Amino acid sequence: MNNFSDIIGNEQIIKSIRRVLKNKMISHAYIIAGEEGGGKKMLANAFAKTLLCETGGDEPCDQCISCRTFDGGNNPDIIYVHPVKTKGISVDDIREQVTSTVNIKPYNHRYKIYIMPNADTMTQQAQNALLKTLEEPPEYAVFFLLAENIYAFLPTIMSRCVLFNIKPVPAFKIKNYLLERKLADEQADMVAEYAQGSIGKAIRFAESEEFSAMRQKVIETLSGIKNAPYYVLTEAAKELAANNDAADITDMIYLWQRDVLAYKITEDKNCIIEKDMTDRIVDEARNNSYEALCGVPEFIMKTKKYLKQNVNSQFALEMLFINIKGELVNDRSSRS
Ligand SMILES: [Zn+2]
């Protein structure tokens, strides 16, 4: 638990971190950047646990009191910074959880470590408050700022942090991981594709009972969407948004459209990822023109962007379904 060996992919970053640990060249602040579910927290945890481990090696020993309390969630020298009253991390959060505690020496270890998930939600005021600590940190303090969007940070924060960019894990590595966890081959293939490089998503999908229901609903809605009445699309958006993460649904829609387009171009069933849906995908490809299908991905990408800006999920999905239908109905290739 919380060891480098538990992390799938990102071997290059782990190698760099190990080098840092071996050479004892520890910086005071790191930004770990990457997509949601990409393993930012796992990496920060493994790094932090190793720093606190009493053996001082480049992998936690799992035996010492520090390692055991770390895994038990009660190591006093690790502090997770979270927003208390607001959605993002406020200046009060920084004052109460960082500034007021950082000068108290670590209880048992050489380091006192702060891990801040969603650090990119810090307000400007909060960042300025943190900056004061980062400018003159106590010798023992180490900060891990986890972020999806590094552009949210002030340049002055960026300049004081070492940046690690987490890369998406290749689908075949996710698949192998799922096979080790006893998932059937076909399902592992599909979940690995849906996960889009995120091991966190893959685990969530593999363990979720709602995943199959959501997928069924998405595919039902998309098959023959050109002829679907609007109220069906509205209802589908409502049902899907109520029970699931809209970003996951959008990824599913993307994979379906990708399969339809791939088959349209190649007429080769081997190009289809969602093998269990081959017949429906072939039908959809035959019933729509290449030009019309090519217009769809743009709407999916836009929806993904809107969702990141916190647009209402049901509304975003409904618009997406209506736009897909519109694109397929107003087939540009058939216009004279
Ligand atoms: Zn240890």
Tab-separated table of C-alpha atoms and ligand atoms in Angstrom:
chain	number	residue	atom	x	y	z
A	1	MET	CA	0.000	0.000	0.000
A	2	ASN	CA	1.236	3.480	-0.909
A	3	ASN	CA	4.421	2.052	-2.476
A	4	PHE	CA	6.000	2.835	-5.824
A	5	SER	CA	5.479	-0.791	-6.842
A	6	ASP	CA	1.692	-0.243	-6.623
A	7	ILE	CA	1.802	2.411	-9.337
A	8	ILE	CA	1.052	1.353	-12.899
A	9	GLY	CA	2.934	3.186	-15.654
A	10	ASN	CA	4.849	6.446	-15.224
A	11	GLU	CA	8.121	4.554	-14.785
A	12	GLN	CA	10.126	7.605	-15.850
A	13	ILE	CA	8.763	9.809	-13.068
A	14	ILE	CA	9.279	7.082	-10.495
A	15	LYS	CA	12.855	6.708	-11.677
A	16	SER	CA	13.443	10.443	-11.227
A	17	ILE	CA	11.897	10.395	-7.763
A	18	ARG	CA	14.061	7.423	-6.757
A	19	ARG	CA	17.144	9.327	-7.918
A	20	VAL	CA	16.070	12.325	-5.840
A	21	LEU	CA	15.607	10.055	-2.824
A	22	LYS	CA	18.960	8.327	-3.289
A	23	ASN	CA	20.828	11.600	-3.662
A	24	LYS	CA	18.882	13.151	-0.794
A	25	MET	CA	18.198	16.192	-2.972
A	26	ILE	CA	14.726	16.825	-1.613
A	27	SER	CA	13.037	20.049	-2.697
A	28	HIS	CA	10.591	21.860	-0.478
A	29	ALA	CA	7.760	21.828	-2.988
A	30	TYR	CA	6.525	19.625	-5.790
A	31	ILE	CA	3.631	19.993	-8.194
A	32	ILE	CA	2.257	16.682	-9.386
A	33	ALA	CA	0.095	17.398	-12.402
A	34	GLY	CA	-2.191	15.114	-14.371
A	35	GLU	CA	-5.742	14.156	-15.273
A	36	GLU	CA	-8.361	13.176	-12.711
A	37	GLY	CA	-7.802	9.570	-11.636
A	38	GLY	CA	-4.313	9.546	-13.140
A	39	GLY	CA	-2.556	8.564	-9.917
A	40	LYS	CA	-1.371	11.924	-8.565
A	41	LYS	CA	-2.249	11.063	-5.000
A	42	MET	CA	-0.745	7.580	-5.201
A	43	LEU	CA	2.522	9.061	-6.382
A	44	ALA	CA	2.548	11.768	-3.697
A	45	ASN	CA	1.731	9.170	-1.051
A	46	ALA	CA	4.513	6.835	-2.155
A	47	PHE	CA	6.982	9.714	-2.227
A	48	ALA	CA	5.871	10.976	1.187
A	49	LYS	CA	5.841	7.534	2.781
A	50	THR	CA	9.384	6.890	1.533
A	51	LEU	CA	10.588	10.227	2.883
A	52	LEU	CA	9.137	9.426	6.283
A	53	CYS	CA	10.316	5.791	6.339
A	54	GLU	CA	12.897	5.195	9.064
A	55	THR	CA	15.183	3.170	6.789
A	56	GLY	CA	15.814	6.187	4.539
A	57	GLY	CA	15.845	4.114	1.358
A	58	ASP	CA	14.194	4.716	-1.996
A	59	GLU	CA	11.174	2.495	-1.270
A	60	PRO	CA	9.197	2.354	1.981
A	61	CYS	CA	10.090	-0.642	4.177
A	62	ASP	CA	6.471	-1.265	5.261
A	63	GLN	CA	7.777	-2.483	8.642
A	64	CYS	CA	8.782	0.587	10.645
A	65	ILE	CA	6.334	2.489	12.819
A	66	SER	CA	6.318	5.362	10.359
A	67	CYS	CA	5.336	3.165	7.403
A	68	ARG	CA	2.695	1.394	9.420
A	69	THR	CA	1.143	4.590	10.765
A	70	PHE	CA	1.260	6.051	7.261
A	71	ASP	CA	-0.760	3.156	5.852
A	72	GLY	CA	-3.089	3.316	8.840
A	73	GLY	CA	-3.788	6.979	8.085
A	74	ASN	CA	-2.461	8.226	11.435
A	75	ASN	CA	1.115	9.290	10.818
A	76	PRO	CA	1.291	12.658	12.589
A	77	ASP	CA	3.855	14.083	10.179
A	78	ILE	CA	1.671	13.903	7.103
A	79	ILE	CA	-1.005	16.514	6.664
A	80	TYR	CA	-3.607	16.545	3.899
A	81	VAL	CA	-4.850	20.042	3.164
A	82	HIS	CA	-8.521	20.233	2.194
A	83	PRO	CA	-11.047	23.032	1.776
A	84	VAL	CA	-13.273	23.279	4.855
A	85	LYS	CA	-16.027	25.772	4.067
A	86	THR	CA	-15.630	26.561	0.381
A	87	LYS	CA	-15.408	24.442	-2.740
A	88	GLY	CA	-11.857	25.542	-3.519
A	89	ILE	CA	-8.978	25.991	-1.081
A	90	SER	CA	-9.347	29.391	0.590
A	91	VAL	CA	-6.898	31.654	2.341
A	92	ASP	CA	-8.408	30.568	5.666
A	93	ASP	CA	-7.699	26.932	4.802
A	94	ILE	CA	-4.046	27.796	4.144
A	95	ARG	CA	-3.796	29.811	7.357
A	96	GLU	CA	-5.467	27.187	9.533
A	97	GLN	CA	-3.975	24.067	8.020
A	98	VAL	CA	-0.565	25.228	6.793
A	99	THR	CA	0.694	28.540	8.185
A	100	SER	CA	-0.351	27.874	11.766
A	101	THR	CA	1.150	24.367	11.872
A	102	VAL	CA	4.213	24.507	9.670
A	103	ASN	CA	6.529	25.919	12.343
A	104	ILE	CA	5.755	23.088	14.758
A	105	LYS	CA	8.589	20.602	14.282
A	106	PRO	CA	7.826	17.094	13.054
A	107	TYR	CA	6.903	14.610	15.779
A	108	ASN	CA	9.038	11.675	14.795
A	109	HIS	CA	10.697	12.260	11.479
A	110	ARG	CA	13.094	14.350	9.463
A	111	TYR	CA	10.225	15.702	7.422
A	112	LYS	CA	6.811	17.161	7.875
A	113	ILE	CA	4.814	16.704	4.711
A	114	TYR	CA	1.807	18.552	3.352
A	115	ILE	CA	-0.193	16.984	0.543
A	116	MET	CA	-2.747	19.249	-1.096
A	117	PRO	CA	-5.195	17.537	-3.503
A	118	ASN	CA	-6.865	19.904	-5.990
A	119	ALA	CA	-4.262	22.557	-5.234
A	120	ASP	CA	-5.283	24.258	-8.479
A	121	THR	CA	-8.525	25.293	-6.767
A	122	MET	CA	-6.594	27.628	-4.441
A	123	THR	CA	-7.765	31.208	-4.699
A	124	GLN	CA	-5.191	33.849	-5.542
A	125	GLN	CA	-5.226	34.986	-1.915
A	126	ALA	CA	-4.661	31.417	-0.774
A	127	GLN	CA	-1.745	31.052	-3.171
A	128	ASN	CA	-0.194	34.268	-1.885
A	129	ALA	CA	-0.524	33.026	1.680
A	130	LEU	CA	1.110	29.721	0.740
A	131	LEU	CA	3.807	31.556	-1.166
A	132	LYS	CA	5.067	33.161	2.039
A	133	THR	CA	5.723	29.692	3.445
A	134	LEU	CA	7.254	28.435	0.217
A	135	GLU	CA	9.624	31.399	0.152
A	136	GLU	CA	11.069	30.576	3.549
A	137	PRO	CA	10.044	27.053	4.452
A	138	PRO	CA	11.336	25.399	7.605
A	139	GLU	CA	14.083	22.933	6.759
A	140	TYR	CA	11.855	19.903	7.359
A	141	ALA	CA	8.761	20.989	5.367
A	142	VAL	CA	7.868	19.365	2.042
A	143	PHE	CA	4.788	20.266	0.004
A	144	PHE	CA	3.043	18.253	-2.673
A	145	LEU	CA	0.550	20.269	-4.707
A	146	LEU	CA	-1.666	18.010	-6.815
A	147	ALA	CA	-3.314	19.645	-9.810
A	148	GLU	CA	-5.143	18.998	-13.039
A	149	ASN	CA	-4.543	22.497	-14.361
A	150	ILE	CA	-1.112	23.958	-13.668
A	151	TYR	CA	-2.079	27.214	-15.390
A	152	ALA	CA	-4.170	28.013	-12.328
A	153	PHE	CA	-0.979	28.596	-10.331
A	154	LEU	CA	0.691	31.970	-9.938
A	155	PRO	CA	4.056	32.048	-11.711
A	156	THR	CA	5.660	32.755	-8.341
A	157	ILE	CA	4.294	29.443	-7.006
A	158	MET	CA	5.384	27.561	-10.117
A	159	SER	CA	8.904	28.928	-9.862
A	160	ARG	CA	9.316	27.475	-6.381
A	161	CYS	CA	8.091	23.980	-7.218
A	162	VAL	CA	9.562	21.018	-9.037
A	163	LEU	CA	7.006	19.821	-11.589
A	164	PHE	CA	6.146	16.198	-12.278
A	165	ASN	CA	3.702	15.609	-15.119
A	166	ILE	CA	1.798	12.339	-14.847
A	167	LYS	CA	1.251	10.690	-18.223
A	168	PRO	CA	-1.785	8.630	-19.211
A	169	VAL	CA	-1.102	4.907	-18.744
A	170	PRO	CA	-1.156	2.958	-22.049
A	171	ALA	CA	-4.320	0.864	-22.501
A	172	PHE	CA	-2.408	-2.432	-22.661
A	173	LYS	CA	-0.869	-1.816	-19.221
A	174	ILE	CA	-4.286	-1.027	-17.764
A	175	LYS	CA	-5.628	-4.175	-19.377
A	176	ASN	CA	-2.865	-6.329	-17.875
A	177	TYR	CA	-3.561	-4.816	-14.500
A	178	LEU	CA	-7.281	-5.646	-14.831
A	179	LEU	CA	-6.525	-9.188	-15.984
A	180	GLU	CA	-4.418	-9.660	-12.850
A	181	ARG	CA	-7.473	-8.579	-10.907
A	182	LYS	CA	-9.408	-11.403	-12.568
A	183	LEU	CA	-11.482	-9.389	-15.005
A	184	ALA	CA	-12.572	-11.313	-18.114
A	185	ASP	CA	-10.479	-10.583	-21.187
A	186	GLU	CA	-13.195	-8.852	-23.215
A	187	GLN	CA	-14.324	-6.713	-20.309
A	188	ALA	CA	-10.729	-5.782	-19.461
A	189	ASP	CA	-10.241	-4.610	-23.028
A	190	MET	CA	-13.284	-2.401	-22.885
A	191	VAL	CA	-12.695	-0.949	-19.425
A	192	ALA	CA	-9.075	-0.191	-20.391
A	193	GLU	CA	-10.280	1.795	-23.389
A	194	TYR	CA	-12.958	3.628	-21.440
A	195	ALA	CA	-10.443	4.524	-18.749
A	196	GLN	CA	-8.482	6.693	-21.224
A	197	GLY	CA	-5.149	6.277	-19.510
A	198	SER	CA	-6.456	6.646	-15.971
A	199	ILE	CA	-5.902	3.715	-13.664
A	200	GLY	CA	-8.245	5.294	-11.108
A	201	LYS	CA	-11.066	5.329	-13.645
A	202	ALA	CA	-10.310	1.755	-14.693
A	203	ILE	CA	-10.606	0.534	-11.109
A	204	ARG	CA	-13.798	2.508	-10.615
A	205	PHE	CA	-15.358	1.103	-13.799
A	206	ALA	CA	-14.240	-2.458	-13.102
A	207	GLU	CA	-15.766	-2.397	-9.630
A	208	SER	CA	-18.917	-0.498	-10.470
A	209	GLU	CA	-22.236	-2.224	-10.969
A	210	GLU	CA	-23.616	0.973	-12.472
A	211	PHE	CA	-20.996	0.909	-15.182
A	212	SER	CA	-22.815	-1.738	-17.248
A	213	ALA	CA	-26.182	-0.043	-16.798
A	214	MET	CA	-24.738	3.299	-17.834
A	215	ARG	CA	-23.060	1.781	-20.861
A	216	GLN	CA	-26.279	0.050	-21.892
A	217	LYS	CA	-28.200	3.299	-21.678
A	218	VAL	CA	-25.579	5.272	-23.602
A	219	ILE	CA	-25.464	2.728	-26.402
A	220	GLU	CA	-29.246	2.406	-26.569
A	221	THR	CA	-29.466	6.175	-26.939
A	222	LEU	CA	-26.792	6.393	-29.593
A	223	SER	CA	-27.918	3.493	-31.789
A	224	GLY	CA	-30.198	5.016	-34.375
A	225	ILE	CA	-30.033	8.432	-32.712
A	226	LYS	CA	-30.720	10.026	-36.108
A	227	ASN	CA	-34.333	8.832	-35.931
A	228	ALA	CA	-34.837	9.164	-32.169
A	229	PRO	CA	-37.546	11.567	-30.966
A	230	TYR	CA	-36.223	14.508	-28.933
A	231	TYR	CA	-38.090	13.521	-25.795
A	232	VAL	CA	-36.186	10.216	-25.727
A	233	LEU	CA	-32.895	12.107	-25.808
A	234	THR	CA	-34.053	14.447	-23.065
A	235	GLU	CA	-35.141	11.540	-20.886
A	236	ALA	CA	-31.884	9.681	-21.507
A	237	ALA	CA	-29.829	12.762	-20.540
A	238	LYS	CA	-31.880	13.153	-17.379
A	239	GLU	CA	-31.529	9.523	-16.349
A	240	LEU	CA	-27.817	9.338	-17.144
A	241	ALA	CA	-26.924	12.608	-15.419
A	242	ALA	CA	-28.820	11.629	-12.286
A	243	ASN	CA	-26.839	8.458	-11.670
A	244	ASN	CA	-23.410	8.949	-13.190
A	245	ASP	CA	-20.463	11.232	-13.741
A	246	ALA	CA	-21.142	13.217	-16.916
A	247	ALA	CA	-17.455	13.172	-17.901
A	248	ASP	CA	-17.510	9.344	-17.854
A	249	ILE	CA	-20.633	9.327	-20.018
A	250	THR	CA	-18.996	11.706	-22.478
A	251	ASP	CA	-15.987	9.386	-22.703
A	252	MET	CA	-18.342	6.506	-23.466
A	253	ILE	CA	-20.064	8.473	-26.202
A	254	TYR	CA	-16.660	9.293	-27.607
A	255	LEU	CA	-15.604	5.633	-27.744
A	256	TRP	CA	-18.843	4.621	-29.452
A	257	GLN	CA	-18.466	7.331	-32.093
A	258	ARG	CA	-14.843	6.351	-32.544
A	259	ASP	CA	-15.879	2.753	-33.217
A	260	VAL	CA	-18.589	3.788	-35.692
A	261	LEU	CA	-16.218	6.058	-37.585
A	262	ALA	CA	-13.380	3.504	-37.562
A	263	TYR	CA	-15.678	0.901	-39.069
A	264	LYS	CA	-17.060	3.400	-41.589
A	265	ILE	CA	-13.543	4.079	-42.854
A	266	THR	CA	-12.091	0.570	-42.746
A	267	GLU	CA	-15.125	-1.753	-43.005
A	268	ASP	CA	-13.017	-4.003	-40.811
A	269	LYS	CA	-14.670	-5.399	-37.686
A	270	ASN	CA	-11.250	-5.853	-36.051
A	271	CYS	CA	-11.029	-2.079	-35.710
A	272	ILE	CA	-13.977	-2.062	-33.320
A	273	ILE	CA	-13.040	-1.854	-29.627
A	274	GLU	CA	-16.508	-2.523	-28.227
A	275	LYS	CA	-16.632	-5.998	-29.725
A	276	ASP	CA	-19.851	-7.016	-27.963
A	277	MET	CA	-21.631	-4.175	-29.784
A	278	THR	CA	-20.254	-4.977	-33.245
A	279	ASP	CA	-23.641	-5.436	-34.951
A	280	ARG	CA	-25.025	-2.161	-33.679
A	281	ILE	CA	-21.841	-0.313	-34.590
A	282	VAL	CA	-21.873	-1.719	-38.112
A	283	ASP	CA	-25.534	-0.671	-38.517
A	284	GLU	CA	-24.797	2.819	-37.289
A	285	ALA	CA	-21.848	3.151	-39.681
A	286	ARG	CA	-23.932	1.960	-42.628
A	287	ASN	CA	-26.834	4.286	-41.835
A	288	ASN	CA	-24.743	7.453	-41.722
A	289	SER	CA	-22.344	9.125	-44.115
A	290	TYR	CA	-18.663	9.579	-43.408
A	291	GLU	CA	-19.069	13.369	-43.542
A	292	ALA	CA	-21.899	13.376	-41.006
A	293	LEU	CA	-20.002	11.098	-38.605
A	294	CYS	CA	-16.904	13.294	-38.863
A	295	GLY	CA	-18.899	16.257	-37.544
A	296	VAL	CA	-19.734	14.550	-34.251
A	297	PRO	CA	-16.398	14.506	-32.320
A	298	GLU	CA	-16.284	18.301	-32.225
A	299	PHE	CA	-19.478	18.360	-30.147
A	300	ILE	CA	-18.101	15.737	-27.770
A	301	MET	CA	-14.913	17.746	-27.213
A	302	LYS	CA	-16.922	20.901	-26.585
A	303	THR	CA	-19.068	19.057	-24.045
A	304	LYS	CA	-15.973	17.830	-22.209
A	305	LYS	CA	-14.779	21.417	-22.004
A	306	TYR	CA	-18.156	22.702	-20.741
A	307	LEU	CA	-18.253	20.023	-18.066
A	308	LYS	CA	-14.879	21.162	-16.744
A	309	GLN	CA	-16.396	24.635	-16.434
A	310	ASN	CA	-19.112	23.169	-14.218
A	311	VAL	CA	-21.986	23.458	-16.685
A	312	ASN	CA	-25.081	21.555	-15.534
A	313	SER	CA	-24.482	17.895	-16.494
A	314	GLN	CA	-27.995	17.083	-17.614
A	315	PHE	CA	-28.117	20.150	-19.817
A	316	ALA	CA	-24.676	19.441	-21.308
A	317	LEU	CA	-25.621	15.838	-22.143
A	318	GLU	CA	-28.984	16.784	-23.589
A	319	MET	CA	-27.332	19.363	-25.850
A	320	LEU	CA	-24.745	16.806	-26.868
A	321	PHE	CA	-27.369	14.220	-27.866
A	322	ILE	CA	-29.371	16.842	-29.751
A	323	ASN	CA	-26.268	18.083	-31.541
A	324	ILE	CA	-25.240	14.556	-32.534
A	325	LYS	CA	-28.726	13.930	-33.886
A	326	GLY	CA	-28.657	17.290	-35.699
A	327	GLU	CA	-25.305	16.539	-37.285
A	328	LEU	CA	-26.472	13.148	-38.553
A	329	VAL	CA	-29.835	14.479	-39.795
A	330	ASN	CA	-28.357	17.491	-41.568
A	331	ASP	CA	-25.916	15.292	-43.424
A	332	ARG	CA	-23.614	17.719	-45.261
A	333	SER	CA	-22.730	15.169	-47.924
A	334	SER	CA	-26.377	14.931	-49.019
A	335	ARG	CA	-26.830	18.674	-49.414
A	336	SER	CA	-26.710	19.970	-52.916
B	1	ZN	ZN	9.529	2.189	6.812
